[in-house]
């Protein structure tokens, strides 16, 4: 690319510019380095941004081209300064103002534009320290949490929700200083739990009662009698639902890492008990494809390693209906979730896809913590 080419691009009509963008995006689907363009990237980015304002119909395609430029780490801090990052925040629909925080989140005007802007922001968070700081300072986290409150909105497209969660995961992973604010001040722990619970409930509501679907015993031991336990249907999650659930589990892992595991306040303890109960249901869920089940359990196990000691009892529930298969019934308790963890450990040991220590360490840690925290689980593990 040279000066003559750039001048040609600047002179293109809308149709010519769209053709150029489509060709650019087609030729660069997996390009990560643009060494030959280093001296012209800033000018090219400027053209893209100007034309987006001039030709609104090119916004999605332009943002695809911008996303390609965010892959190259070289000169990112110079290219994507505060002004450009704020433009992307606006296109993503994350410009949260103070009054919106108190009332309602900003609506997504064009989901495709929002998704492409979110993808670019995700790349910038990963590749640029300066962009991370700008995003943290511009209310981006608040914007993401505001939209998380809209998770149940049927008009909110899946792709927007997914890349919101991907972006929040990256921010909580790479900007540790925001974790306490997301967890408590912005009530992120509660909203994320509700989103996880909604994935399971929506799955059951959409599919309805199905012949042959597994059932499991369900009921919290905390403050309930055995009569309040019930038999529930297991969810059978689609690939999209698994992917979304795993993004949320990854965020929850970031928010709970190095968290206090003993002596919690009553309200905080109640939140973790509920989260553990949701993790119990996830462990007993099926998936449309076997590979996704491994993926889902893996991230559930990771989160279990961070959970407070008091919460592990939620992984077992009082037996409501005695099934023919009693291998996971012990001392009047349904230990199926614990059995899932044991089976997962055995699978990882027999068919490790990664180094054995890395493969089994999280699930061993989770089982060890469960055993240390609860005598019934400990005795059941010895029996197995």
PDB file of C-alpha atoms in Angstrom, residues 2-218:
ATOM      1  CA  UNK A   2       1.296   3.452  -0.931  1.00  0.00           C
ATOM      2  CA  UNK A   3       0.195   7.082  -1.040  1.00  0.00           C
ATOM      3  CA  UNK A   4      -1.363   6.708  -4.487  1.00  0.00           C
ATOM      4  CA  UNK A   5      -3.540   3.806  -3.312  1.00  0.00           C
ATOM      5  CA  UNK A   6      -4.671   5.739  -0.257  1.00  0.00           C
ATOM      6  CA  UNK A   7      -5.691   8.715  -2.387  1.00  0.00           C
ATOM      7  CA  UNK A   8      -7.675   6.396  -4.645  1.00  0.00           C
ATOM      8  CA  UNK A   9      -9.503   4.966  -1.635  1.00  0.00           C
ATOM      9  CA  UNK A  10     -10.299   8.469  -0.401  1.00  0.00           C
ATOM     10  CA  UNK A  11     -11.789   9.341  -3.783  1.00  0.00           C
ATOM     11  CA  UNK A  12     -13.970   6.224  -4.039  1.00  0.00           C
ATOM     12  CA  UNK A  13     -17.723   6.559  -4.341  1.00  0.00           C
ATOM     13  CA  UNK A  14     -19.848   4.694  -1.800  1.00  0.00           C
ATOM     14  CA  UNK A  15     -20.226   1.643  -4.057  1.00  0.00           C
ATOM     15  CA  UNK A  16     -16.529   1.603  -4.925  1.00  0.00           C
ATOM     16  CA  UNK A  17     -15.632   1.935  -1.259  1.00  0.00           C
ATOM     17  CA  UNK A  18     -17.904  -0.969  -0.313  1.00  0.00           C
ATOM     18  CA  UNK A  19     -16.276  -3.107  -3.014  1.00  0.00           C
ATOM     19  CA  UNK A  20     -12.850  -2.205  -1.648  1.00  0.00           C
ATOM     20  CA  UNK A  21     -13.889  -3.094   1.910  1.00  0.00           C
ATOM     21  CA  UNK A  22     -15.332  -6.441   0.848  1.00  0.00           C
ATOM     22  CA  UNK A  23     -12.140  -7.254  -1.041  1.00  0.00           C
ATOM     23  CA  UNK A  24      -9.994  -6.108   1.901  1.00  0.00           C
ATOM     24  CA  UNK A  25     -11.934  -8.254   4.366  1.00  0.00           C
ATOM     25  CA  UNK A  26     -11.861 -11.251   2.033  1.00  0.00           C
ATOM     26  CA  UNK A  27      -8.086 -11.088   1.577  1.00  0.00           C
ATOM     27  CA  UNK A  28      -7.300 -10.562   5.268  1.00  0.00           C
ATOM     28  CA  UNK A  29      -9.443 -13.091   7.170  1.00  0.00           C
ATOM     29  CA  UNK A  30      -6.503 -14.531   9.110  1.00  0.00           C
ATOM     30  CA  UNK A  31      -3.946 -11.739   8.781  1.00  0.00           C
ATOM     31  CA  UNK A  32      -2.384 -10.652  12.071  1.00  0.00           C
ATOM     32  CA  UNK A  33       0.649  -8.665  10.957  1.00  0.00           C
ATOM     33  CA  UNK A  34       0.714  -5.701   8.582  1.00  0.00           C
ATOM     34  CA  UNK A  35       4.404  -4.881   8.472  1.00  0.00           C
ATOM     35  CA  UNK A  36       4.260  -3.580   4.905  1.00  0.00           C
ATOM     36  CA  UNK A  37       1.564  -1.117   5.926  1.00  0.00           C
ATOM     37  CA  UNK A  38       3.079   0.235   9.130  1.00  0.00           C
ATOM     38  CA  UNK A  39       3.506   3.750   7.778  1.00  0.00           C
ATOM     39  CA  UNK A  40      -0.009   3.837   6.314  1.00  0.00           C
ATOM     40  CA  UNK A  41      -2.172   2.085   8.922  1.00  0.00           C
ATOM     41  CA  UNK A  42      -3.120   5.289  10.700  1.00  0.00           C
ATOM     42  CA  UNK A  43      -4.214   6.922   7.461  1.00  0.00           C
ATOM     43  CA  UNK A  44      -6.179   3.837   6.416  1.00  0.00           C
ATOM     44  CA  UNK A  45      -7.931   3.650   9.793  1.00  0.00           C
ATOM     45  CA  UNK A  46      -8.791   7.338   9.510  1.00  0.00           C
ATOM     46  CA  UNK A  47     -10.370   6.719   6.100  1.00  0.00           C
ATOM     47  CA  UNK A  48     -12.425   3.834   7.493  1.00  0.00           C
ATOM     48  CA  UNK A  49     -13.723   5.935  10.380  1.00  0.00           C
ATOM     49  CA  UNK A  50     -14.516   8.950   8.202  1.00  0.00           C
ATOM     50  CA  UNK A  51     -16.416   6.880   5.671  1.00  0.00           C
ATOM     51  CA  UNK A  52     -18.447   5.204   8.416  1.00  0.00           C
ATOM     52  CA  UNK A  53     -19.843   8.609   9.309  1.00  0.00           C
ATOM     53  CA  UNK A  54     -20.218   9.623   5.681  1.00  0.00           C
ATOM     54  CA  UNK A  55     -21.830   6.371   4.515  1.00  0.00           C
ATOM     55  CA  UNK A  56     -23.847   4.785   7.372  1.00  0.00           C
ATOM     56  CA  UNK A  57     -24.590   1.776   5.178  1.00  0.00           C
ATOM     57  CA  UNK A  58     -20.913   0.801   5.299  1.00  0.00           C
ATOM     58  CA  UNK A  59     -20.668   0.676   9.099  1.00  0.00           C
ATOM     59  CA  UNK A  60     -20.723  -3.097   9.549  1.00  0.00           C
ATOM     60  CA  UNK A  61     -18.266  -3.775   6.723  1.00  0.00           C
ATOM     61  CA  UNK A  62     -16.035  -0.908   7.870  1.00  0.00           C
ATOM     62  CA  UNK A  63     -15.964  -2.243  11.410  1.00  0.00           C
ATOM     63  CA  UNK A  64     -14.971  -5.661  10.076  1.00  0.00           C
ATOM     64  CA  UNK A  65     -11.981  -3.940   8.456  1.00  0.00           C
ATOM     65  CA  UNK A  66     -11.216  -2.037  11.664  1.00  0.00           C
ATOM     66  CA  UNK A  67     -11.313  -5.322  13.582  1.00  0.00           C
ATOM     67  CA  UNK A  68      -8.685  -6.752  11.236  1.00  0.00           C
ATOM     68  CA  UNK A  69      -6.395  -3.812  12.047  1.00  0.00           C
ATOM     69  CA  UNK A  70      -6.807  -4.404  15.798  1.00  0.00           C
ATOM     70  CA  UNK A  71      -5.096  -7.785  15.463  1.00  0.00           C
ATOM     71  CA  UNK A  72      -1.648  -6.299  14.878  1.00  0.00           C
ATOM     72  CA  UNK A  73      -0.122  -5.254  18.213  1.00  0.00           C
ATOM     73  CA  UNK A  74       2.367  -2.886  16.600  1.00  0.00           C
ATOM     74  CA  UNK A  75       1.431   0.793  17.018  1.00  0.00           C
ATOM     75  CA  UNK A  76      -1.995  -0.063  18.452  1.00  0.00           C
ATOM     76  CA  UNK A  77      -1.660   2.519  21.225  1.00  0.00           C
ATOM     77  CA  UNK A  78      -1.028   5.220  18.642  1.00  0.00           C
ATOM     78  CA  UNK A  79      -3.718   4.065  16.225  1.00  0.00           C
ATOM     79  CA  UNK A  80      -6.475   3.489  18.755  1.00  0.00           C
ATOM     80  CA  UNK A  81      -6.265   6.555  20.937  1.00  0.00           C
ATOM     81  CA  UNK A  82      -8.966   7.721  23.326  1.00  0.00           C
ATOM     82  CA  UNK A  83     -11.046   9.325  20.579  1.00  0.00           C
ATOM     83  CA  UNK A  84     -11.116   6.180  18.436  1.00  0.00           C
ATOM     84  CA  UNK A  85     -11.778   3.858  21.376  1.00  0.00           C
ATOM     85  CA  UNK A  86     -14.680   6.062  22.484  1.00  0.00           C
ATOM     86  CA  UNK A  87     -16.121   5.869  18.974  1.00  0.00           C
ATOM     87  CA  UNK A  88     -16.016   2.076  19.186  1.00  0.00           C
ATOM     88  CA  UNK A  89     -17.651   2.195  22.625  1.00  0.00           C
ATOM     89  CA  UNK A  90     -20.496   4.256  21.173  1.00  0.00           C
ATOM     90  CA  UNK A  91     -20.941   1.908  18.215  1.00  0.00           C
ATOM     91  CA  UNK A  92     -20.985  -1.020  20.644  1.00  0.00           C
ATOM     92  CA  UNK A  93     -23.797   0.685  22.563  1.00  0.00           C
ATOM     93  CA  UNK A  94     -21.806   0.740  25.803  1.00  0.00           C
ATOM     94  CA  UNK A  95     -21.657   4.473  26.446  1.00  0.00           C
ATOM     95  CA  UNK A  96     -23.289   4.299  29.861  1.00  0.00           C
ATOM     96  CA  UNK A  97     -24.237   7.639  31.343  1.00  0.00           C
ATOM     97  CA  UNK A  98     -24.857   8.205  35.033  1.00  0.00           C
ATOM     98  CA  UNK A  99     -28.606   8.616  34.622  1.00  0.00           C
ATOM     99  CA  UNK A 100     -28.766   5.371  32.632  1.00  0.00           C
ATOM    100  CA  UNK A 101     -26.999   3.519  35.415  1.00  0.00           C
ATOM    101  CA  UNK A 102     -29.798   4.562  37.748  1.00  0.00           C
ATOM    102  CA  UNK A 103     -32.596   3.899  35.274  1.00  0.00           C
ATOM    103  CA  UNK A 104     -32.150   1.705  32.223  1.00  0.00           C
ATOM    104  CA  UNK A 105     -29.422   0.638  29.813  1.00  0.00           C
ATOM    105  CA  UNK A 106     -28.849   2.005  26.363  1.00  0.00           C
ATOM    106  CA  UNK A 107     -30.668   0.089  23.658  1.00  0.00           C
ATOM    107  CA  UNK A 108     -28.802  -1.583  20.811  1.00  0.00           C
ATOM    108  CA  UNK A 109     -29.838   0.285  17.667  1.00  0.00           C
ATOM    109  CA  UNK A 110     -28.079  -1.999  15.168  1.00  0.00           C
ATOM    110  CA  UNK A 111     -26.985  -5.376  16.561  1.00  0.00           C
ATOM    111  CA  UNK A 112     -24.591  -6.092  13.679  1.00  0.00           C
ATOM    112  CA  UNK A 113     -22.771  -2.798  14.233  1.00  0.00           C
ATOM    113  CA  UNK A 114     -22.679  -3.446  17.967  1.00  0.00           C
ATOM    114  CA  UNK A 115     -21.247  -6.950  17.532  1.00  0.00           C
ATOM    115  CA  UNK A 116     -18.474  -5.819  15.175  1.00  0.00           C
ATOM    116  CA  UNK A 117     -17.536  -2.976  17.511  1.00  0.00           C
ATOM    117  CA  UNK A 118     -17.469  -5.406  20.450  1.00  0.00           C
ATOM    118  CA  UNK A 119     -15.143  -7.720  18.526  1.00  0.00           C
ATOM    119  CA  UNK A 120     -12.724  -4.851  17.906  1.00  0.00           C
ATOM    120  CA  UNK A 121     -12.864  -3.839  21.566  1.00  0.00           C
ATOM    121  CA  UNK A 122     -12.124  -7.423  22.616  1.00  0.00           C
ATOM    122  CA  UNK A 123      -9.010  -7.419  20.431  1.00  0.00           C
ATOM    123  CA  UNK A 124      -7.922  -4.082  21.862  1.00  0.00           C
ATOM    124  CA  UNK A 125      -8.345  -5.259  25.453  1.00  0.00           C
ATOM    125  CA  UNK A 126      -6.145  -8.242  24.690  1.00  0.00           C
ATOM    126  CA  UNK A 127      -3.509  -6.405  22.654  1.00  0.00           C
ATOM    127  CA  UNK A 128      -3.308  -2.862  24.043  1.00  0.00           C
ATOM    128  CA  UNK A 129      -2.608  -1.776  27.616  1.00  0.00           C
ATOM    129  CA  UNK A 130      -3.601   1.797  26.759  1.00  0.00           C
ATOM    130  CA  UNK A 131      -6.958   0.712  25.348  1.00  0.00           C
ATOM    131  CA  UNK A 132      -7.652  -1.293  28.510  1.00  0.00           C
ATOM    132  CA  UNK A 133      -7.142   1.804  30.659  1.00  0.00           C
ATOM    133  CA  UNK A 134      -9.345   3.918  28.415  1.00  0.00           C
ATOM    134  CA  UNK A 135     -12.142   1.345  28.505  1.00  0.00           C
ATOM    135  CA  UNK A 136     -12.011   1.139  32.291  1.00  0.00           C
ATOM    136  CA  UNK A 137     -12.154   4.933  32.547  1.00  0.00           C
ATOM    137  CA  UNK A 138     -14.993   5.476  30.066  1.00  0.00           C
ATOM    138  CA  UNK A 139     -17.766   3.598  31.859  1.00  0.00           C
ATOM    139  CA  UNK A 140     -17.463   0.563  29.635  1.00  0.00           C
ATOM    140  CA  UNK A 141     -17.737  -1.875  32.535  1.00  0.00           C
ATOM    141  CA  UNK A 142     -20.886  -0.136  33.709  1.00  0.00           C
ATOM    142  CA  UNK A 143     -22.284  -0.337  30.185  1.00  0.00           C
ATOM    143  CA  UNK A 144     -21.669  -4.075  30.044  1.00  0.00           C
ATOM    144  CA  UNK A 145     -23.325  -4.646  33.409  1.00  0.00           C
ATOM    145  CA  UNK A 146     -26.280  -2.519  32.369  1.00  0.00           C
ATOM    146  CA  UNK A 147     -26.810  -4.694  29.335  1.00  0.00           C
ATOM    147  CA  UNK A 148     -26.349  -7.809  31.442  1.00  0.00           C
ATOM    148  CA  UNK A 149     -29.430  -6.674  33.353  1.00  0.00           C
ATOM    149  CA  UNK A 150     -31.284  -6.969  30.037  1.00  0.00           C
ATOM    150  CA  UNK A 151     -30.239 -10.592  29.544  1.00  0.00           C
ATOM    151  CA  UNK A 152     -33.829 -11.819  29.688  1.00  0.00           C
ATOM    152  CA  UNK A 153     -34.907  -9.378  26.956  1.00  0.00           C
ATOM    153  CA  UNK A 154     -35.944 -11.562  23.986  1.00  0.00           C
ATOM    154  CA  UNK A 155     -35.171  -8.700  21.594  1.00  0.00           C
ATOM    155  CA  UNK A 156     -31.506  -8.657  22.602  1.00  0.00           C
ATOM    156  CA  UNK A 157     -29.674 -10.783  19.983  1.00  0.00           C
ATOM    157  CA  UNK A 158     -27.587 -13.731  21.129  1.00  0.00           C
ATOM    158  CA  UNK A 159     -24.443 -12.391  19.420  1.00  0.00           C
ATOM    159  CA  UNK A 160     -24.611  -9.129  21.369  1.00  0.00           C
ATOM    160  CA  UNK A 161     -25.016 -10.998  24.652  1.00  0.00           C
ATOM    161  CA  UNK A 162     -22.178 -13.370  23.803  1.00  0.00           C
ATOM    162  CA  UNK A 163     -19.636 -10.703  22.896  1.00  0.00           C
ATOM    163  CA  UNK A 164     -20.713  -8.631  25.893  1.00  0.00           C
ATOM    164  CA  UNK A 165     -19.753 -11.615  28.031  1.00  0.00           C
ATOM    165  CA  UNK A 166     -16.537 -12.188  26.075  1.00  0.00           C
ATOM    166  CA  UNK A 167     -15.551  -8.571  26.614  1.00  0.00           C
ATOM    167  CA  UNK A 168     -16.430  -8.665  30.313  1.00  0.00           C
ATOM    168  CA  UNK A 169     -14.381 -11.846  30.668  1.00  0.00           C
ATOM    169  CA  UNK A 170     -11.336 -10.207  29.081  1.00  0.00           C
ATOM    170  CA  UNK A 171     -11.692  -7.092  31.213  1.00  0.00           C
ATOM    171  CA  UNK A 172     -12.040  -9.022  34.469  1.00  0.00           C
ATOM    172  CA  UNK A 173      -9.158 -11.294  33.459  1.00  0.00           C
ATOM    173  CA  UNK A 174      -6.723  -8.561  32.403  1.00  0.00           C
ATOM    174  CA  UNK A 175      -7.836  -5.663  34.627  1.00  0.00           C
ATOM    175  CA  UNK A 176      -7.809  -7.174  38.109  1.00  0.00           C
ATOM    176  CA  UNK A 177      -8.517  -3.818  39.737  1.00  0.00           C
ATOM    177  CA  UNK A 178     -12.099  -3.756  38.429  1.00  0.00           C
ATOM    178  CA  UNK A 179     -13.081  -7.133  39.889  1.00  0.00           C
ATOM    179  CA  UNK A 180     -14.245  -5.917  43.330  1.00  0.00           C
ATOM    180  CA  UNK A 181     -16.357  -3.182  41.727  1.00  0.00           C
ATOM    181  CA  UNK A 182     -17.934  -5.578  39.235  1.00  0.00           C
ATOM    182  CA  UNK A 183     -18.590  -8.173  41.933  1.00  0.00           C
ATOM    183  CA  UNK A 184     -20.130  -5.965  44.619  1.00  0.00           C
ATOM    184  CA  UNK A 185     -20.766  -2.353  43.634  1.00  0.00           C
ATOM    185  CA  UNK A 186     -22.228  -3.264  40.225  1.00  0.00           C
ATOM    186  CA  UNK A 187     -23.811  -6.498  41.545  1.00  0.00           C
ATOM    187  CA  UNK A 188     -22.086  -8.511  38.831  1.00  0.00           C
ATOM    188  CA  UNK A 189     -22.125 -11.734  40.832  1.00  0.00           C
ATOM    189  CA  UNK A 190     -25.908 -11.607  41.156  1.00  0.00           C
ATOM    190  CA  UNK A 191     -26.596 -10.663  37.530  1.00  0.00           C
ATOM    191  CA  UNK A 192     -24.258 -13.351  36.215  1.00  0.00           C
ATOM    192  CA  UNK A 193     -25.889 -15.989  38.415  1.00  0.00           C
ATOM    193  CA  UNK A 194     -29.296 -14.925  37.148  1.00  0.00           C
ATOM    194  CA  UNK A 195     -28.077 -15.198  33.557  1.00  0.00           C
ATOM    195  CA  UNK A 196     -26.774 -18.725  34.176  1.00  0.00           C
ATOM    196  CA  UNK A 197     -30.015 -19.743  35.833  1.00  0.00           C
ATOM    197  CA  UNK A 198     -31.989 -18.244  32.959  1.00  0.00           C
ATOM    198  CA  UNK A 199     -30.036 -20.283  30.398  1.00  0.00           C
ATOM    199  CA  UNK A 200     -31.113 -23.477  32.163  1.00  0.00           C
ATOM    200  CA  UNK A 201     -34.719 -22.370  32.654  1.00  0.00           C
ATOM    201  CA  UNK A 202     -35.112 -21.116  29.088  1.00  0.00           C
ATOM    202  CA  UNK A 203     -33.748 -24.385  27.753  1.00  0.00           C
ATOM    203  CA  UNK A 204     -36.348 -26.362  29.687  1.00  0.00           C
ATOM    204  CA  UNK A 205     -39.123 -23.935  28.756  1.00  0.00           C
ATOM    205  CA  UNK A 206     -38.305 -24.086  25.037  1.00  0.00           C
ATOM    206  CA  UNK A 207     -38.028 -27.852  24.854  1.00  0.00           C
ATOM    207  CA  UNK A 208     -40.818 -28.689  27.295  1.00  0.00           C
ATOM    208  CA  UNK A 209     -41.309 -32.142  28.809  1.00  0.00           C
ATOM    209  CA  UNK A 210     -39.528 -34.716  26.681  1.00  0.00           C
ATOM    210  CA  UNK A 211     -39.743 -38.472  26.855  1.00  0.00           C
ATOM    211  CA  UNK A 212     -36.473 -40.008  27.909  1.00  0.00           C
ATOM    212  CA  UNK A 213     -35.054 -36.821  29.399  1.00  0.00           C
ATOM    213  CA  UNK A 214     -33.110 -37.472  32.586  1.00  0.00           C
ATOM    214  CA  UNK A 215     -34.419 -36.378  35.968  1.00  0.00           C
ATOM    215  CA  UNK A 216     -32.493 -35.566  39.110  1.00  0.00           C
ATOM    216  CA  UNK A 217     -33.223 -34.810  42.740  1.00  0.00           C
ATOM    217  CA  UNK A 218     -33.187 -31.127  43.539  1.00  0.00           C
TER     218      UNK A 218
END
